[in-house]
Amino acid sequence: MAGITAGEALKAGAALLRSAGIDTPFLDASLLLGEILRLDRAGLILAEGTPLSPETRSLFDQSLKRRLSGECVAWILGRREFRGLDFIVGPQVLVPRPDTETLVEAALEFIDLRGAKFPEGGLLAPLSVLEIGTGSGAVAVSLKAERPALMVSASDISPPALDLARSNAQRLLGKADGVNFISGSLFDGIAGFFDLVLSNPPYVPTALLETLAPEVRREPRIALDGGSDGLDLIRPIIAGAPEHLRPGGMLLLEADPGQMPAIAALLTRQGYRNIRVFQDLSGRDRVIGGIPSGGPRQKNAVTGIL
Ligand code: GLN
């Protein structure tokens, strides 16, 4: 294979990935070779006839081997694009999915409407957002990057995930305190009131974990396993959010399309109104939101009961 060109290496690499049953062999091979050559996909096409050095070939072979062994492209590259930003990812967090951009879009729609109602300098400004289970920080950091005036807090139960989220915030926002990161489970350690609480919690039913693609099964179980019906984390978020929302504030949750009716019923039972579902890029119901009726519900200081 002396003198193999970039185009030939790409074809051979894609064929290898295809024969292993990988869904997007050409895209994956292009991303892996592009990373090594520091070229985007257009640049790769232009470089098709360029011979590859032995070093490049060997690096490409190593990347292909990792992909064949079941690592996803994001892990091999060490980063994943989300909302146009490059997030560092690793085995400690769920790789940000395009589906989750729907959560950010729904959040921006609500924030912009609310911002128009309560302009800067108004009683409730600046608007504040809390993300539960931030993982790589993709949602929280994107919101802060896209609406710099927002006050953004984000929690996670996993210390290694929070470390990564903090470094993503530092790198992408240019400052360490752009997002206020909080270590803890769900609402533990969360003080104050927010205009929006949002989460992409683990929502895969435990029994289905084994049926996920091999790449997904290697991601942290704590970010995927939602218990027997997938709603084990969604239930306490729905129950707890009203305590942390300002009047008229919204809860937004990502979940599986098939879970939406059950979540809508839970929201209704807990007194949420204006329940709304948002579709992802494939047109599937992916995000659901609602506004608790009444003002913020505070626990009775004596009984601890809502
Ligand atoms: N949509 C994810 C997947 O199955 C699940 C993410 C989650 O549980 N939050 O890839």
mmCIF file of C-alpha atoms and ligand atoms in Angstrom:
data_model
loop_
_atom_site.group_PDB
_atom_site.id
_atom_site.type_symbol
_atom_site.label_atom_id
_atom_site.label_comp_id
_atom_site.label_asym_id
_atom_site.label_seq_id
_atom_site.Cartn_x
_atom_site.Cartn_y
_atom_site.Cartn_z
ATOM 1 C CA MET A 1 0.000 0.000 0.000
ATOM 2 C CA ALA A 2 2.964 2.344 -0.616
ATOM 3 C CA GLY A 3 1.963 5.832 -1.738
ATOM 4 C CA ILE A 4 -1.691 5.548 -0.773
ATOM 5 C CA THR A 5 -3.578 8.835 -1.180
ATOM 6 C CA ALA A 6 -5.967 10.470 1.288
ATOM 7 C CA GLY A 7 -8.912 9.549 -0.955
ATOM 8 C CA GLU A 8 -7.844 5.898 -1.161
ATOM 9 C CA ALA A 9 -7.249 5.690 2.592
ATOM 10 C CA LEU A 10 -10.679 7.159 3.218
ATOM 11 C CA LYS A 11 -12.370 4.651 0.925
ATOM 12 C CA ALA A 12 -10.496 1.734 2.468
ATOM 13 C CA GLY A 13 -11.223 2.975 6.007
ATOM 14 C CA ALA A 14 -14.907 3.466 5.254
ATOM 15 C CA ALA A 15 -15.120 -0.027 3.736
ATOM 16 C CA LEU A 16 -13.582 -1.487 6.871
ATOM 17 C CA LEU A 17 -16.075 0.329 9.128
ATOM 18 C CA ARG A 18 -18.969 -0.655 6.846
ATOM 19 C CA SER A 19 -17.980 -4.316 6.992
ATOM 20 C CA ALA A 20 -18.124 -4.086 10.796
ATOM 21 C CA GLY A 21 -21.745 -2.896 10.580
ATOM 22 C CA ILE A 22 -21.075 0.741 11.497
ATOM 23 C CA ASP A 23 -24.005 2.939 10.372
ATOM 24 C CA THR A 24 -22.140 5.972 9.058
ATOM 25 C CA PRO A 25 -18.834 4.526 7.796
ATOM 26 C CA PHE A 26 -17.833 7.286 5.383
ATOM 27 C CA LEU A 27 -18.716 10.105 7.752
ATOM 28 C CA ASP A 28 -16.845 8.429 10.615
ATOM 29 C CA ALA A 29 -13.765 7.725 8.474
ATOM 30 C CA SER A 30 -13.795 11.322 7.182
ATOM 31 C CA LEU A 31 -14.011 12.779 10.697
ATOM 32 C CA LEU A 32 -11.160 10.563 11.890
ATOM 33 C CA LEU A 33 -8.843 11.264 8.944
ATOM 34 C CA GLY A 34 -9.830 14.949 8.891
ATOM 35 C CA GLU A 35 -8.799 15.246 12.533
ATOM 36 C CA ILE A 36 -5.350 13.829 11.815
ATOM 37 C CA LEU A 37 -4.816 16.003 8.727
ATOM 38 C CA ARG A 38 -6.493 19.023 10.403
ATOM 39 C CA LEU A 39 -8.915 19.311 7.497
ATOM 40 C CA ASP A 40 -12.684 19.707 7.408
ATOM 41 C CA ARG A 41 -14.728 17.576 5.019
ATOM 42 C CA ALA A 42 -14.383 20.061 2.124
ATOM 43 C CA GLY A 43 -10.634 20.222 2.710
ATOM 44 C CA LEU A 44 -10.459 16.435 2.674
ATOM 45 C CA ILE A 45 -12.140 16.285 -0.722
ATOM 46 C CA LEU A 46 -9.614 18.790 -2.096
ATOM 47 C CA ALA A 47 -6.762 16.742 -0.595
ATOM 48 C CA GLU A 48 -8.019 13.432 -2.066
ATOM 49 C CA GLY A 49 -5.008 12.995 -4.362
ATOM 50 C CA THR A 50 -2.396 13.839 -1.695
ATOM 51 C CA PRO A 51 -0.234 10.887 -0.627
ATOM 52 C CA LEU A 52 -0.378 10.102 3.082
ATOM 53 C CA SER A 53 2.813 9.957 5.126
ATOM 54 C CA PRO A 54 3.508 6.700 6.989
ATOM 55 C CA GLU A 55 2.852 8.559 10.287
ATOM 56 C CA THR A 56 -0.570 9.717 9.107
ATOM 57 C CA ARG A 57 -1.445 6.229 7.904
ATOM 58 C CA SER A 58 -0.473 4.732 11.199
ATOM 59 C CA LEU A 59 -2.480 7.319 13.175
ATOM 60 C CA PHE A 60 -5.491 6.701 10.920
ATOM 61 C CA ASP A 61 -5.146 2.928 11.443
ATOM 62 C CA GLN A 62 -5.114 3.452 15.210
ATOM 63 C CA SER A 63 -8.265 5.610 15.051
ATOM 64 C CA LEU A 64 -10.030 3.040 12.857
ATOM 65 C CA LYS A 65 -9.108 0.288 15.337
ATOM 66 C CA ARG A 66 -10.611 2.296 18.197
ATOM 67 C CA ARG A 67 -13.794 2.878 16.184
ATOM 68 C CA LEU A 68 -13.965 -0.849 15.340
ATOM 69 C CA SER A 69 -13.561 -1.718 19.018
ATOM 70 C CA GLY A 70 -16.800 0.164 19.760
ATOM 71 C CA GLU A 71 -15.635 3.645 20.748
ATOM 72 C CA CYS A 72 -17.728 6.441 19.239
ATOM 73 C CA VAL A 73 -16.096 9.098 17.056
ATOM 74 C CA ALA A 74 -16.584 11.766 19.746
ATOM 75 C CA TRP A 75 -14.487 9.762 22.214
ATOM 76 C CA ILE A 76 -11.722 9.207 19.681
ATOM 77 C CA LEU A 77 -11.619 12.895 18.759
ATOM 78 C CA GLY A 78 -12.135 13.859 22.403
ATOM 79 C CA ARG A 79 -14.764 16.427 21.465
ATOM 80 C CA ARG A 80 -18.224 16.854 20.038
ATOM 81 C CA GLU A 81 -19.910 19.811 18.426
ATOM 82 C CA PHE A 82 -23.119 21.062 20.041
ATOM 83 C CA ARG A 83 -24.873 24.327 19.074
ATOM 84 C CA GLY A 84 -21.784 25.226 17.038
ATOM 85 C CA LEU A 85 -19.423 24.885 20.020
ATOM 86 C CA ASP A 86 -16.780 22.199 20.450
ATOM 87 C CA PHE A 87 -17.244 20.434 23.787
ATOM 88 C CA ILE A 88 -14.533 18.236 25.261
ATOM 89 C CA VAL A 89 -16.111 14.857 26.014
ATOM 90 C CA GLY A 90 -14.908 11.661 27.614
ATOM 91 C CA PRO A 91 -16.090 8.472 29.279
ATOM 92 C CA GLN A 92 -17.266 10.413 32.348
ATOM 93 C CA VAL A 93 -20.156 12.112 30.489
ATOM 94 C CA LEU A 94 -22.894 11.437 27.980
ATOM 95 C CA VAL A 95 -21.818 12.652 24.537
ATOM 96 C CA PRO A 96 -24.082 15.623 23.697
ATOM 97 C CA ARG A 97 -26.702 14.553 21.125
ATOM 98 C CA PRO A 98 -28.287 16.616 18.363
ATOM 99 C CA ASP A 99 -31.660 15.714 19.990
ATOM 100 C CA THR A 100 -30.683 17.790 23.001
ATOM 101 C CA GLU A 101 -30.367 20.909 20.865
ATOM 102 C CA THR A 102 -34.189 20.832 20.961
ATOM 103 C CA LEU A 103 -33.979 21.389 24.725
ATOM 104 C CA VAL A 104 -31.793 24.459 24.165
ATOM 105 C CA GLU A 105 -34.122 25.786 21.452
ATOM 106 C CA ALA A 106 -37.190 25.373 23.665
ATOM 107 C CA ALA A 107 -35.313 27.105 26.492
ATOM 108 C CA LEU A 108 -34.314 30.042 24.281
ATOM 109 C CA GLU A 109 -37.882 30.452 23.055
ATOM 110 C CA PHE A 110 -39.163 30.667 26.633
ATOM 111 C CA ILE A 111 -36.320 32.923 27.803
ATOM 112 C CA ASP A 112 -36.759 35.347 24.922
ATOM 113 C CA LEU A 113 -40.513 35.603 25.513
ATOM 114 C CA ARG A 114 -40.018 36.113 29.218
ATOM 115 C CA GLY A 115 -37.184 38.572 28.605
ATOM 116 C CA ALA A 116 -39.504 40.618 26.400
ATOM 117 C CA LYS A 117 -42.103 40.627 29.193
ATOM 118 C CA PHE A 118 -39.604 41.542 31.896
ATOM 119 C CA PRO A 119 -36.990 43.692 30.142
ATOM 120 C CA GLU A 120 -33.501 44.277 31.513
ATOM 121 C CA GLY A 121 -33.735 46.401 34.627
ATOM 122 C CA GLY A 122 -37.223 45.092 35.346
ATOM 123 C CA LEU A 123 -38.208 43.398 38.560
ATOM 124 C CA LEU A 124 -37.137 39.896 37.558
ATOM 125 C CA ALA A 125 -34.058 40.671 35.461
ATOM 126 C CA PRO A 126 -31.574 39.155 34.914
ATOM 127 C CA LEU A 127 -33.318 35.941 34.013
ATOM 128 C CA SER A 128 -31.899 32.835 35.634
ATOM 129 C CA VAL A 129 -31.725 29.229 34.581
ATOM 130 C CA LEU A 130 -30.915 26.019 36.424
ATOM 131 C CA GLU A 131 -29.850 22.867 34.619
ATOM 132 C CA ILE A 132 -30.074 19.587 36.542
ATOM 133 C CA GLY A 133 -27.547 16.933 35.467
ATOM 134 C CA THR A 134 -25.345 19.010 33.226
ATOM 135 C CA GLY A 135 -22.815 16.288 32.244
ATOM 136 C CA SER A 136 -20.370 17.869 29.783
ATOM 137 C CA GLY A 137 -22.055 21.232 30.385
ATOM 138 C CA ALA A 138 -23.309 21.363 26.789
ATOM 139 C CA VAL A 139 -26.780 22.764 27.571
ATOM 140 C CA ALA A 140 -25.742 25.219 30.306
ATOM 141 C CA VAL A 141 -22.696 26.529 28.445
ATOM 142 C CA SER A 142 -24.604 26.918 25.149
ATOM 143 C CA LEU A 143 -27.343 28.884 26.897
ATOM 144 C CA LYS A 144 -24.792 31.219 28.472
ATOM 145 C CA ALA A 145 -22.915 31.554 25.162
ATOM 146 C CA GLU A 146 -26.107 32.343 23.252
ATOM 147 C CA ARG A 147 -27.677 34.629 25.878
ATOM 148 C CA PRO A 148 -24.755 36.140 27.842
ATOM 149 C CA ALA A 149 -27.050 38.164 30.138
ATOM 150 C CA LEU A 150 -28.597 34.979 31.582
ATOM 151 C CA MET A 151 -27.559 33.802 35.044
ATOM 152 C CA VAL A 152 -26.875 30.109 34.527
ATOM 153 C CA SER A 153 -26.488 27.482 37.266
ATOM 154 C CA ALA A 154 -25.918 23.804 36.593
ATOM 155 C CA SER A 155 -25.706 20.809 38.898
ATOM 156 C CA ASP A 156 -24.448 17.263 38.565
ATOM 157 C CA ILE A 157 -24.073 14.352 40.950
ATOM 158 C CA SER A 158 -20.815 13.244 39.299
ATOM 159 C CA PRO A 159 -17.641 15.127 40.351
ATOM 160 C CA PRO A 160 -15.674 14.054 37.228
ATOM 161 C CA ALA A 161 -18.525 15.286 35.020
ATOM 162 C CA LEU A 162 -18.535 18.644 36.832
ATOM 163 C CA ASP A 163 -14.772 18.985 36.368
ATOM 164 C CA LEU A 164 -15.224 18.487 32.652
ATOM 165 C CA ALA A 165 -18.213 20.855 32.505
ATOM 166 C CA ARG A 166 -16.158 23.516 34.308
ATOM 167 C CA SER A 167 -13.305 23.197 31.836
ATOM 168 C CA ASN A 168 -15.741 23.381 28.915
ATOM 169 C CA ALA A 169 -17.240 26.555 30.418
ATOM 170 C CA GLN A 170 -13.808 28.071 30.967
ATOM 171 C CA ARG A 171 -12.663 27.283 27.433
ATOM 172 C CA LEU A 172 -15.848 28.200 25.575
ATOM 173 C CA LEU A 173 -17.002 31.185 27.630
ATOM 174 C CA GLY A 174 -13.529 32.527 28.336
ATOM 175 C CA LYS A 175 -14.163 32.719 32.074
ATOM 176 C CA ALA A 176 -14.486 30.288 34.951
ATOM 177 C CA ASP A 177 -17.635 31.747 36.478
ATOM 178 C CA GLY A 178 -19.830 32.035 33.381
ATOM 179 C CA VAL A 179 -21.849 29.130 34.770
ATOM 180 C CA ASN A 180 -22.337 28.511 38.488
ATOM 181 C CA PHE A 181 -21.671 24.775 38.875
ATOM 182 C CA ILE A 182 -23.134 22.950 41.865
ATOM 183 C CA SER A 183 -22.195 19.481 43.045
ATOM 184 C CA GLY A 184 -25.138 17.367 44.127
ATOM 185 C CA SER A 185 -28.062 15.163 43.257
ATOM 186 C CA LEU A 186 -31.132 16.795 41.684
ATOM 187 C CA PHE A 187 -32.004 19.881 43.787
ATOM 188 C CA ASP A 188 -29.517 19.208 46.608
ATOM 189 C CA GLY A 189 -27.645 22.388 47.452
ATOM 190 C CA ILE A 190 -29.737 24.534 45.096
ATOM 191 C CA ALA A 191 -30.722 27.861 46.598
ATOM 192 C CA GLY A 192 -32.844 30.651 45.169
ATOM 193 C CA PHE A 193 -35.439 30.864 42.439
ATOM 194 C CA PHE A 194 -35.116 30.464 38.707
ATOM 195 C CA ASP A 195 -37.098 31.503 35.648
ATOM 196 C CA LEU A 196 -36.371 28.167 34.015
ATOM 197 C CA VAL A 197 -35.374 24.739 35.306
ATOM 198 C CA LEU A 198 -34.340 22.277 32.619
ATOM 199 C CA SER A 199 -32.851 18.818 32.396
ATOM 200 C CA ASN A 200 -31.874 16.011 30.084
ATOM 201 C CA PRO A 201 -31.986 13.387 32.838
ATOM 202 C CA PRO A 202 -31.245 9.692 32.429
ATOM 203 C CA TYR A 203 -34.480 8.344 30.937
ATOM 204 C CA VAL A 204 -33.726 4.968 29.380
ATOM 205 C CA PRO A 205 -35.700 2.160 31.093
ATOM 206 C CA THR A 206 -33.176 -0.160 32.786
ATOM 207 C CA ALA A 207 -34.277 -3.215 30.795
ATOM 208 C CA LEU A 208 -33.604 -1.383 27.517
ATOM 209 C CA LEU A 209 -30.012 -0.456 28.380
ATOM 210 C CA GLU A 210 -28.759 -3.768 27.007
ATOM 211 C CA THR A 211 -30.502 -3.117 23.683
ATOM 212 C CA LEU A 212 -28.719 0.191 23.022
ATOM 213 C CA ALA A 213 -25.990 0.498 20.396
ATOM 214 C CA PRO A 214 -22.597 -0.737 21.702
ATOM 215 C CA GLU A 215 -21.217 2.835 21.654
ATOM 216 C CA VAL A 216 -24.070 4.060 23.855
ATOM 217 C CA ARG A 217 -23.648 1.131 26.272
ATOM 218 C CA ARG A 218 -20.121 2.334 26.952
ATOM 219 C CA GLU A 219 -21.366 5.743 28.047
ATOM 220 C CA PRO A 220 -21.882 6.331 31.783
ATOM 221 C CA ARG A 221 -24.829 4.304 33.021
ATOM 222 C CA ILE A 222 -25.621 7.007 35.554
ATOM 223 C CA ALA A 223 -26.401 9.346 32.632
ATOM 224 C CA LEU A 224 -28.737 6.884 30.897
ATOM 225 C CA ASP A 225 -30.451 4.576 33.419
ATOM 226 C CA GLY A 226 -33.867 5.990 34.326
ATOM 227 C CA GLY A 227 -35.084 3.001 36.356
ATOM 228 C CA SER A 228 -37.841 0.557 35.486
ATOM 229 C CA ASP A 229 -39.997 2.930 33.401
ATOM 230 C CA GLY A 230 -37.243 5.472 32.719
ATOM 231 C CA LEU A 231 -38.994 8.099 34.848
ATOM 232 C CA ASP A 232 -37.183 7.626 38.186
ATOM 233 C CA LEU A 233 -35.384 10.969 37.890
ATOM 234 C CA ILE A 234 -38.127 12.749 35.968
ATOM 235 C CA ARG A 235 -40.645 12.239 38.826
ATOM 236 C CA PRO A 236 -38.591 14.030 41.525
ATOM 237 C CA ILE A 237 -37.625 16.794 39.107
ATOM 238 C CA ILE A 238 -41.309 17.443 38.361
ATOM 239 C CA ALA A 239 -42.123 17.322 42.078
ATOM 240 C CA GLY A 240 -39.197 19.528 43.122
ATOM 241 C CA ALA A 241 -39.068 22.194 40.402
ATOM 242 C CA PRO A 242 -42.028 24.289 41.671
ATOM 243 C CA GLU A 243 -40.063 25.024 44.854
ATOM 244 C CA HIS A 244 -37.306 26.585 42.751
ATOM 245 C CA LEU A 245 -39.280 28.429 40.088
ATOM 246 C CA ARG A 246 -40.283 32.072 40.127
ATOM 247 C CA PRO A 247 -43.972 32.778 39.371
ATOM 248 C CA GLY A 248 -44.583 31.952 35.711
ATOM 249 C CA GLY A 249 -41.271 30.070 35.512
ATOM 250 C CA MET A 250 -41.039 26.937 33.403
ATOM 251 C CA LEU A 251 -39.758 23.383 33.710
ATOM 252 C CA LEU A 252 -38.409 21.779 30.511
ATOM 253 C CA LEU A 253 -37.435 18.108 30.272
ATOM 254 C CA GLU A 254 -35.926 16.011 27.518
ATOM 255 C CA ALA A 255 -37.256 12.458 27.362
ATOM 256 C CA ASP A 256 -38.066 9.657 24.973
ATOM 257 C CA PRO A 257 -40.968 10.324 22.567
ATOM 258 C CA GLY A 258 -42.836 7.306 23.990
ATOM 259 C CA GLN A 259 -42.669 8.743 27.515
ATOM 260 C CA MET A 260 -44.405 12.018 26.682
ATOM 261 C CA PRO A 261 -47.994 10.991 27.563
ATOM 262 C CA ALA A 262 -46.893 9.660 30.975
ATOM 263 C CA ILE A 263 -44.862 12.814 31.659
ATOM 264 C CA ALA A 264 -47.729 15.062 30.574
ATOM 265 C CA ALA A 265 -49.969 13.184 33.038
ATOM 266 C CA LEU A 266 -47.405 13.631 35.837
ATOM 267 C CA LEU A 267 -47.121 17.345 35.098
ATOM 268 C CA THR A 268 -50.897 17.746 35.118
ATOM 269 C CA ARG A 269 -51.221 15.827 38.385
ATOM 270 C CA GLN A 270 -48.623 18.098 39.982
ATOM 271 C CA GLY A 271 -50.526 21.215 38.941
ATOM 272 C CA TYR A 272 -48.468 22.337 35.966
ATOM 273 C CA ARG A 273 -50.258 24.233 33.206
ATOM 274 C CA ASN A 274 -49.358 25.396 29.667
ATOM 275 C CA ILE A 275 -47.955 21.911 29.014
ATOM 276 C CA ARG A 276 -46.181 21.887 25.686
ATOM 277 C CA VAL A 277 -44.210 19.353 23.659
ATOM 278 C CA PHE A 278 -41.337 20.238 21.297
ATOM 279 C CA GLN A 279 -40.151 18.070 18.385
ATOM 280 C CA ASP A 280 -36.564 17.142 17.577
ATOM 281 C CA LEU A 281 -35.012 17.349 14.103
ATOM 282 C CA SER A 282 -36.551 14.002 13.153
ATOM 283 C CA GLY A 283 -39.996 15.309 14.099
ATOM 284 C CA ARG A 284 -40.270 13.179 17.253
ATOM 285 C CA ASP A 285 -41.623 14.551 20.537
ATOM 286 C CA ARG A 286 -38.412 15.118 22.477
ATOM 287 C CA VAL A 287 -38.927 17.898 25.011
ATOM 288 C CA ILE A 288 -41.860 18.647 27.283
ATOM 289 C CA GLY A 289 -42.466 21.690 29.419
ATOM 290 C CA GLY A 290 -44.947 23.179 31.819
ATOM 291 C CA ILE A 291 -45.450 26.045 34.230
ATOM 292 C CA PRO A 292 -46.420 25.276 37.838
ATOM 293 C CA SER A 293 -49.642 27.021 38.775
ATOM 294 C CA GLY A 294 -49.465 29.579 41.557
ATOM 295 C CA GLY A 295 -46.320 31.166 42.957
ATOM 296 C CA PRO A 296 -43.231 29.309 44.073
ATOM 297 C CA ARG A 297 -44.209 26.612 46.507
ATOM 298 C CA GLN A 298 -42.015 26.739 49.508
ATOM 299 C CA LYS A 299 -41.668 23.990 52.014
ATOM 300 C CA ASN A 300 -43.238 24.740 55.362
ATOM 301 C CA ALA A 301 -40.219 25.574 57.501
ATOM 302 C CA VAL A 302 -41.623 23.587 60.423
ATOM 303 C CA THR A 303 -43.083 20.493 58.785
ATOM 304 C CA GLY A 304 -40.864 20.394 55.701
ATOM 305 C CA ILE A 305 -44.010 19.620 53.688
ATOM 306 C CA LEU A 306 -44.885 21.419 50.491
HETATM 307 N N1 GLN B 1 -31.239 9.933 23.909
HETATM 308 C C1 GLN B 1 -30.259 9.236 24.668
HETATM 309 C C2 GLN B 1 -29.899 7.959 23.950
HETATM 310 O O1 GLN B 1 -30.555 6.960 24.048
HETATM 311 C C3 GLN B 1 -30.697 8.995 26.086
HETATM 312 C C4 GLN B 1 -30.191 10.097 26.887
HETATM 313 C C5 GLN B 1 -30.706 10.133 28.274
HETATM 314 O O2 GLN B 1 -31.047 9.137 28.939
HETATM 315 N N2 GLN B 1 -30.751 11.309 28.748
HETATM 316 O O3 GLN B 1 -28.934 7.965 23.256
#
